[in-house]
mmCIF file of N, CA and C in Angstrom:
data_model
loop_
_atom_site.group_PDB
_atom_site.id
_atom_site.type_symbol
_atom_site.label_atom_id
_atom_site.label_comp_id
_atom_site.label_asym_id
_atom_site.label_seq_id
_atom_site.Cartn_x
_atom_site.Cartn_y
_atom_site.Cartn_z
ATOM 1 N N MET A 1 43.916 -32.475 -21.214
ATOM 2 C CA MET A 1 45.045 -32.811 -22.294
ATOM 3 C C MET A 1 45.081 -31.535 -22.941
ATOM 4 N N GLU A 2 46.316 -31.195 -23.326
ATOM 5 C CA GLU A 2 46.822 -30.048 -24.291
ATOM 6 C C GLU A 2 47.494 -30.682 -25.500
ATOM 7 N N MET A 3 47.013 -30.525 -26.599
ATOM 8 C CA MET A 3 47.784 -30.993 -27.777
ATOM 9 C C MET A 3 47.475 -30.011 -28.948
ATOM 10 N N ASN A 4 48.707 -29.897 -29.747
ATOM 11 C CA ASN A 4 48.641 -29.275 -31.039
ATOM 12 C C ASN A 4 48.855 -30.329 -32.079
ATOM 13 N N LEU A 5 47.811 -30.238 -32.993
ATOM 14 C CA LEU A 5 48.185 -31.303 -34.323
ATOM 15 C C LEU A 5 48.104 -30.607 -35.615
ATOM 16 N N THR A 6 48.963 -31.060 -36.473
ATOM 17 C CA THR A 6 49.094 -30.468 -37.767
ATOM 18 C C THR A 6 48.729 -31.472 -38.747
ATOM 19 N N PHE A 7 47.798 -31.178 -39.662
ATOM 20 C CA PHE A 7 47.306 -32.052 -40.697
ATOM 21 C C PHE A 7 47.863 -31.617 -42.096
ATOM 22 N N ARG A 8 48.722 -32.500 -42.692
ATOM 23 C CA ARG A 8 49.377 -31.902 -44.044
ATOM 24 C C ARG A 8 49.705 -33.102 -44.806
ATOM 25 N N GLN A 9 49.076 -33.092 -46.179
ATOM 26 C CA GLN A 9 49.317 -34.036 -47.024
ATOM 27 C C GLN A 9 49.234 -35.503 -46.615
ATOM 28 N N GLY A 10 48.410 -35.723 -45.792
ATOM 29 C CA GLY A 10 48.097 -37.055 -45.338
ATOM 30 C C GLY A 10 49.177 -37.513 -44.001
ATOM 31 N N VAL A 11 49.787 -36.588 -43.591
ATOM 32 C CA VAL A 11 50.521 -36.831 -42.356
ATOM 33 C C VAL A 11 50.223 -36.134 -41.290
ATOM 34 N N LEU A 12 50.010 -36.702 -40.199
ATOM 35 C CA LEU A 12 49.467 -36.100 -38.867
ATOM 36 C C LEU A 12 50.826 -35.882 -37.849
ATOM 37 N N THR A 13 50.944 -34.835 -37.433
ATOM 38 C CA THR A 13 52.083 -34.665 -36.345
ATOM 39 C C THR A 13 51.569 -33.761 -35.334
ATOM 40 N N GLY A 14 52.289 -33.736 -34.255
ATOM 41 C CA GLY A 14 51.922 -32.838 -33.069
ATOM 42 C C GLY A 14 52.777 -33.160 -31.826
ATOM 43 N N GLU A 15 52.248 -32.425 -30.887
ATOM 44 C CA GLU A 15 52.925 -32.711 -29.563
ATOM 45 C C GLU A 15 51.905 -32.227 -28.548
ATOM 46 N N GLY A 16 52.022 -32.466 -27.332
ATOM 47 C CA GLY A 16 51.360 -32.226 -26.282
ATOM 48 C C GLY A 16 51.631 -32.809 -24.806
ATOM 49 N N ARG A 17 50.545 -32.568 -23.755
ATOM 50 C CA ARG A 17 50.986 -32.821 -22.667
ATOM 51 C C ARG A 17 49.686 -33.350 -21.918
ATOM 52 N N ASP A 18 49.712 -34.268 -21.118
ATOM 53 C CA ASP A 18 48.599 -34.610 -20.149
ATOM 54 C C ASP A 18 49.158 -35.064 -18.795
ATOM 55 N N ARG A 19 48.195 -35.627 -18.027
ATOM 56 C CA ARG A 19 48.779 -36.118 -16.494
ATOM 57 C C ARG A 19 49.761 -37.012 -16.702
ATOM 58 N N VAL A 20 49.920 -37.877 -17.744
ATOM 59 C CA VAL A 20 51.062 -38.818 -17.659
ATOM 60 C C VAL A 20 52.335 -38.120 -18.059
ATOM 61 N N GLY A 21 52.344 -37.145 -18.928
ATOM 62 C CA GLY A 21 53.540 -36.335 -19.405
ATOM 63 C C GLY A 21 53.539 -35.692 -20.582
ATOM 64 N N ARG A 22 54.729 -35.341 -21.114
ATOM 65 C CA ARG A 22 54.849 -34.840 -22.476
ATOM 66 C C ARG A 22 54.842 -35.783 -23.402
ATOM 67 N N PHE A 23 54.294 -35.715 -24.631
ATOM 68 C CA PHE A 23 54.369 -36.454 -25.736
ATOM 69 C C PHE A 23 54.356 -36.023 -26.978
ATOM 70 N N SER A 24 54.804 -36.712 -28.121
ATOM 71 C CA SER A 24 54.844 -36.274 -29.483
ATOM 72 C C SER A 24 53.744 -37.237 -30.136
ATOM 73 N N VAL A 25 53.352 -36.709 -31.417
ATOM 74 C CA VAL A 25 52.254 -37.526 -32.057
ATOM 75 C C VAL A 25 52.718 -37.605 -33.546
ATOM 76 N N LYS A 26 52.625 -38.721 -34.214
ATOM 77 C CA LYS A 26 52.978 -39.054 -35.438
ATOM 78 C C LYS A 26 52.076 -40.142 -36.059
ATOM 79 N N GLY A 27 51.351 -39.813 -37.180
ATOM 80 C CA GLY A 27 50.482 -40.655 -37.914
ATOM 81 C C GLY A 27 50.289 -40.471 -39.252
ATOM 82 N N LYS A 28 49.125 -40.882 -39.611
ATOM 83 C CA LYS A 28 48.406 -40.504 -41.147
ATOM 84 C C LYS A 28 46.935 -40.353 -40.947
ATOM 85 N N TYR A 29 46.369 -39.624 -42.004
ATOM 86 C CA TYR A 29 44.996 -39.546 -42.164
ATOM 87 C C TYR A 29 44.717 -39.695 -43.575
ATOM 88 N N GLN A 30 43.224 -39.923 -43.814
ATOM 89 C CA GLN A 30 42.679 -40.033 -45.137
ATOM 90 C C GLN A 30 41.610 -39.234 -45.277
ATOM 91 N N VAL A 31 41.671 -38.095 -46.298
ATOM 92 C CA VAL A 31 40.630 -37.149 -46.463
ATOM 93 C C VAL A 31 39.218 -37.820 -47.064
ATOM 94 N N GLU A 32 39.503 -38.889 -47.705
ATOM 95 C CA GLU A 32 38.486 -39.514 -48.477
ATOM 96 C C GLU A 32 37.364 -40.280 -47.512
ATOM 97 N N ASP A 33 38.032 -40.809 -46.536
ATOM 98 C CA ASP A 33 37.140 -41.513 -45.682
ATOM 99 C C ASP A 33 37.244 -41.048 -44.159
ATOM 100 N N GLY A 34 37.971 -40.127 -43.921
ATOM 101 C CA GLY A 34 38.229 -39.689 -42.556
ATOM 102 C C GLY A 34 38.786 -40.245 -41.654
ATOM 103 N N LYS A 35 39.303 -41.585 -41.899
ATOM 104 C CA LYS A 35 40.154 -42.345 -41.224
ATOM 105 C C LYS A 35 41.591 -41.858 -40.912
ATOM 106 N N CYS A 36 41.898 -42.175 -39.548
ATOM 107 C CA CYS A 36 43.166 -41.628 -39.099
ATOM 108 C C CYS A 36 43.806 -42.529 -38.207
ATOM 109 N N TYR A 37 45.051 -42.747 -37.956
ATOM 110 C CA TYR A 37 45.770 -43.401 -36.983
ATOM 111 C C TYR A 37 47.154 -42.865 -36.613
ATOM 112 N N TRP A 38 47.571 -42.969 -35.254
ATOM 113 C CA TRP A 38 48.670 -42.261 -34.876
ATOM 114 C C TRP A 38 49.268 -43.035 -33.674
ATOM 115 N N THR A 39 50.490 -42.645 -33.369
ATOM 116 C CA THR A 39 51.151 -43.231 -32.182
ATOM 117 C C THR A 39 51.330 -41.843 -31.360
ATOM 118 N N LYS A 40 51.033 -41.988 -30.030
ATOM 119 C CA LYS A 40 51.345 -40.905 -29.161
ATOM 120 C C LYS A 40 52.440 -41.421 -28.351
ATOM 121 N N ARG A 41 53.682 -40.899 -28.414
ATOM 122 C CA ARG A 41 54.828 -41.542 -27.731
ATOM 123 C C ARG A 41 55.149 -40.470 -26.492
ATOM 124 N N TYR A 42 55.008 -40.943 -25.441
ATOM 125 C CA TYR A 42 55.400 -40.307 -24.167
ATOM 126 C C TYR A 42 56.977 -40.439 -24.182
ATOM 127 N N LEU A 43 57.683 -39.156 -23.823
ATOM 128 C CA LEU A 43 59.008 -39.015 -23.843
ATOM 129 C C LEU A 43 59.644 -39.888 -22.512
ATOM 130 N N GLY A 44 60.420 -40.844 -23.034
ATOM 131 C CA GLY A 44 60.931 -41.788 -21.924
ATOM 132 C C GLY A 44 60.046 -42.859 -21.450
ATOM 133 N N LYS A 45 58.828 -42.896 -21.865
ATOM 134 C CA LYS A 45 57.930 -43.747 -21.352
ATOM 135 C C LYS A 45 57.248 -44.637 -22.483
ATOM 136 N N HIS A 46 55.813 -45.000 -22.389
ATOM 137 C CA HIS A 46 55.380 -45.965 -23.195
ATOM 138 C C HIS A 46 54.641 -45.128 -24.440
ATOM 139 N N ASP A 47 54.191 -46.118 -25.487
ATOM 140 C CA ASP A 47 53.448 -45.583 -26.524
ATOM 141 C C ASP A 47 52.098 -45.962 -26.540
ATOM 142 N N VAL A 48 51.239 -44.960 -27.086
ATOM 143 C CA VAL A 48 49.681 -45.357 -27.210
ATOM 144 C C VAL A 48 49.346 -45.242 -28.605
ATOM 145 N N PHE A 49 48.673 -46.288 -29.081
ATOM 146 C CA PHE A 49 48.291 -46.458 -30.505
ATOM 147 C C PHE A 49 46.707 -45.836 -30.659
ATOM 148 N N TYR A 50 46.538 -44.971 -31.639
ATOM 149 C CA TYR A 50 45.219 -44.418 -31.729
ATOM 150 C C TYR A 50 44.458 -44.908 -33.146
ATOM 151 N N GLN A 51 43.423 -44.922 -33.368
ATOM 152 C CA GLN A 51 42.775 -45.224 -34.730
ATOM 153 C C GLN A 51 41.216 -44.596 -34.615
ATOM 154 N N GLY A 52 40.982 -43.976 -35.584
ATOM 155 C CA GLY A 52 39.624 -43.323 -35.292
ATOM 156 C C GLY A 52 39.254 -42.789 -36.760
ATOM 157 N N TYR A 53 38.033 -41.941 -36.642
ATOM 158 C CA TYR A 53 37.425 -41.166 -37.831
ATOM 159 C C TYR A 53 37.129 -40.063 -37.593
ATOM 160 N N ASN A 54 37.379 -39.056 -38.579
ATOM 161 C CA ASN A 54 36.879 -37.710 -38.482
ATOM 162 C C ASN A 54 35.606 -37.603 -39.086
ATOM 163 N N GLU A 55 34.538 -37.429 -38.407
ATOM 164 C CA GLU A 55 33.025 -37.284 -39.199
ATOM 165 C C GLU A 55 32.559 -35.980 -38.875
ATOM 166 N N GLY A 56 33.274 -34.899 -38.842
ATOM 167 C CA GLY A 56 32.744 -33.503 -38.581
ATOM 168 C C GLY A 56 32.513 -33.014 -37.222
ATOM 169 N N LYS A 57 32.551 -33.819 -36.153
ATOM 170 C CA LYS A 57 32.395 -33.329 -34.841
ATOM 171 C C LYS A 57 33.704 -33.748 -34.001
ATOM 172 N N GLY A 58 34.725 -33.706 -34.792
ATOM 173 C CA GLY A 58 35.927 -34.209 -33.992
ATOM 174 C C GLY A 58 36.417 -35.536 -34.438
ATOM 175 N N ILE A 59 37.383 -36.151 -33.741
ATOM 176 C CA ILE A 59 37.738 -37.439 -34.224
ATOM 177 C C ILE A 59 37.513 -38.439 -32.903
ATOM 178 N N TRP A 60 36.692 -39.327 -33.397
ATOM 179 C CA TRP A 60 36.265 -40.544 -32.284
ATOM 180 C C TRP A 60 36.993 -41.605 -32.664
ATOM 181 N N GLY A 61 37.341 -42.664 -31.799
ATOM 182 C CA GLY A 61 37.871 -43.788 -32.053
ATOM 183 C C GLY A 61 38.315 -44.567 -30.778
ATOM 184 N N VAL A 62 39.355 -45.451 -30.872
ATOM 185 C CA VAL A 62 39.837 -46.384 -29.831
ATOM 186 C C VAL A 62 41.348 -46.069 -29.839
ATOM 187 N N TRP A 63 41.681 -46.163 -28.475
ATOM 188 C CA TRP A 63 43.251 -46.141 -28.117
ATOM 189 C C TRP A 63 43.617 -47.496 -27.481
ATOM 190 N N GLU A 64 45.092 -47.749 -27.704
ATOM 191 C CA GLU A 64 45.354 -49.118 -27.290
ATOM 192 C C GLU A 64 46.893 -49.030 -26.709
ATOM 193 N N ILE A 65 47.051 -49.590 -25.601
ATOM 194 C CA ILE A 65 48.373 -49.933 -25.097
ATOM 195 C C ILE A 65 48.844 -51.164 -25.054
ATOM 196 N N ARG A 66 49.863 -51.576 -25.833
ATOM 197 C CA ARG A 66 50.521 -52.841 -26.010
ATOM 198 C C ARG A 66 49.388 -54.081 -26.072
ATOM 199 N N ALA A 67 48.264 -53.796 -26.640
ATOM 200 C CA ALA A 67 47.233 -54.973 -26.609
ATOM 201 C C ALA A 67 46.708 -55.484 -25.191
ATOM 202 N N LEU A 68 46.959 -54.616 -24.209
ATOM 203 C CA LEU A 68 46.585 -55.078 -22.996
ATOM 204 C C LEU A 68 45.453 -54.025 -22.378
ATOM 205 N N TRP A 69 45.511 -52.799 -22.791
ATOM 206 C CA TRP A 69 44.460 -51.791 -22.397
ATOM 207 C C TRP A 69 43.903 -51.225 -23.552
ATOM 208 N N ARG A 70 42.639 -50.587 -23.489
ATOM 209 C CA ARG A 70 42.068 -50.068 -24.721
ATOM 210 C C ARG A 70 40.851 -49.300 -24.106
ATOM 211 N N GLY A 71 40.543 -48.290 -24.774
ATOM 212 C CA GLY A 71 39.322 -47.542 -24.584
ATOM 213 C C GLY A 71 39.030 -46.588 -25.669
ATOM 214 N N GLY A 72 37.722 -45.955 -25.474
ATOM 215 C CA GLY A 72 37.361 -44.779 -26.494
ATOM 216 C C GLY A 72 38.054 -43.651 -26.340
ATOM 217 N N PHE A 73 37.918 -42.728 -27.188
ATOM 218 C CA PHE A 73 38.579 -41.315 -27.321
ATOM 219 C C PHE A 73 37.597 -40.564 -28.154
ATOM 220 N N HIS A 74 37.637 -39.124 -27.824
ATOM 221 C CA HIS A 74 36.985 -38.289 -28.523
ATOM 222 C C HIS A 74 37.862 -36.915 -28.518
ATOM 223 N N ILE A 75 38.538 -36.550 -29.620
ATOM 224 C CA ILE A 75 39.265 -35.226 -29.648
ATOM 225 C C ILE A 75 38.483 -34.292 -30.579
ATOM 226 N N TRP A 76 38.634 -32.835 -30.121
ATOM 227 C CA TRP A 76 37.969 -32.007 -31.109
ATOM 228 C C TRP A 76 38.718 -30.636 -30.928
ATOM 229 N N PRO A 77 38.597 -29.785 -32.020
ATOM 230 C CA PRO A 77 39.416 -28.514 -32.047
ATOM 231 C C PRO A 77 38.953 -27.557 -30.945
ATOM 232 N N GLU A 78 39.828 -26.949 -30.401
ATOM 233 C CA GLU A 78 39.568 -25.942 -29.287
ATOM 234 C C GLU A 78 38.553 -24.961 -29.885
ATOM 235 N N GLY A 79 37.545 -24.630 -29.235
ATOM 236 C CA GLY A 79 36.489 -23.633 -29.361
ATOM 237 C C GLY A 79 35.299 -24.238 -30.156
ATOM 238 N N MET A 80 35.341 -25.554 -30.241
ATOM 239 C CA MET A 80 34.173 -26.323 -30.894
ATOM 240 C C MET A 80 33.016 -26.396 -29.910
ATOM 241 N N THR A 81 31.943 -25.614 -30.249
ATOM 242 C CA THR A 81 30.819 -25.359 -29.241
ATOM 243 C C THR A 81 30.181 -26.736 -28.894
ATOM 244 N N GLY A 82 30.047 -26.941 -27.484
ATOM 245 C CA GLY A 82 29.172 -28.075 -27.249
ATOM 246 C C GLY A 82 29.952 -29.568 -27.477
ATOM 247 N N ALA A 83 31.209 -29.501 -27.665
ATOM 248 C CA ALA A 83 31.964 -30.870 -28.027
ATOM 249 C C ALA A 83 31.955 -31.727 -26.824
ATOM 250 N N GLU A 84 31.956 -31.141 -25.575
ATOM 251 C CA GLU A 84 32.058 -31.777 -24.496
ATOM 252 C C GLU A 84 30.709 -32.918 -24.031
ATOM 253 N N GLN A 85 29.594 -32.333 -24.816
ATOM 254 C CA GLN A 85 28.341 -32.952 -24.349
ATOM 255 C C GLN A 85 28.059 -33.957 -25.409
ATOM 256 N N LEU A 86 28.668 -33.945 -26.582
ATOM 257 C CA LEU A 86 28.569 -34.970 -27.632
ATOM 258 C C LEU A 86 28.830 -36.506 -27.066
ATOM 259 N N THR A 87 28.047 -37.457 -27.629
ATOM 260 C CA THR A 87 28.160 -38.814 -27.335
ATOM 261 C C THR A 87 28.014 -39.407 -28.701
ATOM 262 N N ILE A 88 28.753 -40.784 -28.605
ATOM 263 C CA ILE A 88 28.567 -41.597 -29.870
ATOM 264 C C ILE A 88 28.329 -43.080 -29.438
ATOM 265 N N ARG A 89 27.580 -43.787 -30.150
ATOM 266 C CA ARG A 89 27.454 -44.994 -29.760
ATOM 267 C C ARG A 89 27.818 -46.070 -30.962
ATOM 268 N N GLU A 90 28.220 -47.366 -30.529
ATOM 269 C CA GLU A 90 28.622 -48.164 -31.563
ATOM 270 C C GLU A 90 27.507 -49.106 -31.781
ATOM 271 N N GLU A 91 27.383 -49.422 -33.161
ATOM 272 C CA GLU A 91 26.513 -50.373 -33.701
ATOM 273 C C GLU A 91 26.914 -51.222 -34.615
ATOM 274 N N ALA A 92 26.395 -52.268 -34.723
ATOM 275 C CA ALA A 92 26.839 -53.384 -35.620
ATOM 276 C C ALA A 92 25.404 -54.036 -36.451
ATOM 277 N N ASP A 93 25.362 -54.308 -37.668
ATOM 278 C CA ASP A 93 24.516 -54.893 -38.284
ATOM 279 C C ASP A 93 24.358 -56.358 -37.890
ATOM 280 N N LEU A 94 23.116 -56.907 -37.614
ATOM 281 C CA LEU A 94 23.026 -58.267 -37.128
ATOM 282 C C LEU A 94 23.001 -59.099 -38.622
ATOM 283 N N PRO A 95 23.578 -60.181 -38.613
ATOM 284 C CA PRO A 95 23.332 -61.172 -39.804
ATOM 285 C C PRO A 95 21.869 -61.509 -40.002
ATOM 286 N N GLU A 96 21.493 -61.658 -41.245
ATOM 287 C CA GLU A 96 20.212 -62.022 -41.559
ATOM 288 C C GLU A 96 19.961 -63.326 -41.931
ATOM 289 N N VAL A 97 18.856 -64.066 -41.591
ATOM 290 C CA VAL A 97 18.699 -65.309 -42.071
ATOM 291 C C VAL A 97 17.755 -65.392 -43.338
ATOM 292 N N VAL A 98 18.158 -65.700 -44.190
ATOM 293 C CA VAL A 98 17.555 -65.693 -45.723
ATOM 294 C C VAL A 98 17.173 -67.112 -46.040
ATOM 295 N N HIS A 99 15.871 -67.544 -46.190
ATOM 296 C CA HIS A 99 15.542 -68.956 -46.515
ATOM 297 C C HIS A 99 16.323 -69.881 -45.900
ATOM 298 N N GLY A 100 16.618 -69.806 -44.588
ATOM 299 C CA GLY A 100 17.400 -70.699 -43.714
ATOM 300 C C GLY A 100 18.752 -70.720 -43.835
ATOM 301 N N ILE A 101 19.242 -69.608 -44.635
ATOM 302 C CA ILE A 101 20.952 -69.649 -44.725
ATOM 303 C C ILE A 101 21.152 -68.184 -44.137
ATOM 304 N N LEU A 102 22.366 -68.406 -43.230
ATOM 305 C CA LEU A 102 22.888 -67.284 -42.392
ATOM 306 C C LEU A 102 23.550 -66.519 -43.461
ATOM 307 N N GLU A 103 23.431 -65.127 -43.621
ATOM 308 C CA GLU A 103 24.099 -64.487 -44.384
ATOM 309 C C GLU A 103 24.982 -63.432 -43.562
ATOM 310 N N THR A 104 26.538 -63.347 -43.785
ATOM 311 C CA THR A 104 27.238 -62.445 -43.196
ATOM 312 C C THR A 104 27.898 -61.659 -44.217
ATOM 313 N N SER A 105 28.749 -60.623 -43.554
ATOM 314 C CA SER A 105 29.591 -60.090 -44.592
ATOM 315 C C SER A 105 31.075 -60.520 -44.585
ATOM 316 N N GLU A 106 31.190 -61.536 -43.625
ATOM 317 C CA GLU A 106 32.634 -62.365 -43.633
ATOM 318 C C GLU A 106 32.371 -63.753 -43.614
ATOM 319 N N PRO A 107 33.277 -64.399 -44.273
ATOM 320 C CA PRO A 107 33.262 -65.936 -44.318
ATOM 321 C C PRO A 107 33.132 -66.580 -43.038
ATOM 322 N N LEU A 108 32.287 -67.476 -42.781
ATOM 323 C CA LEU A 108 32.347 -68.217 -41.416
ATOM 324 C C LEU A 108 33.432 -69.190 -41.418
ATOM 325 N N THR A 109 33.962 -69.299 -40.201
ATOM 326 C CA THR A 109 35.164 -70.361 -39.804
ATOM 327 C C THR A 109 34.438 -71.635 -39.066
ATOM 328 N N PRO A 110 34.753 -72.643 -39.771
ATOM 329 C CA PRO A 110 34.220 -73.876 -39.312
ATOM 330 C C PRO A 110 34.516 -74.090 -37.620
ATOM 331 N N ALA A 111 33.824 -74.446 -36.791
ATOM 332 C CA ALA A 111 34.079 -74.781 -35.513
ATOM 333 C C ALA A 111 35.131 -75.660 -35.259
ATOM 334 N N SER A 112 35.313 -76.750 -36.169
ATOM 335 C CA SER A 112 36.430 -77.566 -35.920
ATOM 336 C C SER A 112 37.844 -76.950 -36.043
ATOM 337 N N THR A 113 37.862 -75.666 -36.693
ATOM 338 C CA THR A 113 39.082 -75.036 -36.808
ATOM 339 C C THR A 113 39.361 -74.232 -35.836
ATOM 340 N N LEU A 114 38.312 -73.822 -34.826
ATOM 341 C CA LEU A 114 38.659 -72.742 -33.932
ATOM 342 C C LEU A 114 39.100 -73.567 -32.479
ATOM 343 N N SER A 115 40.092 -73.036 -32.078
ATOM 344 C CA SER A 115 40.710 -73.714 -30.859
ATOM 345 C C SER A 115 41.567 -72.693 -29.937
#
């Protein structure tokens, strides 16, 4: 993929091409936490939605097409040494049982309401 991106005052814009075709890019980013999200719009074709984080080694995240297909991505600036060999893994904290009570960061939904 070839892509040129501009980051200015919280707005991400750009253009590029890959094996699917030419595309434009438009979205937003946050300097405070590195979060960014954008839409890649193929000219005359479909859109791809991206969301990810800049953590100093490029932007890592997830792409999605119409909630049907999704996958991971990593983009980095041209010339960034060794970027092709970088890997990232996903982790989640497991809930802890404290004195017989399950503690989570989100409220539990009763099974009777799940259907």
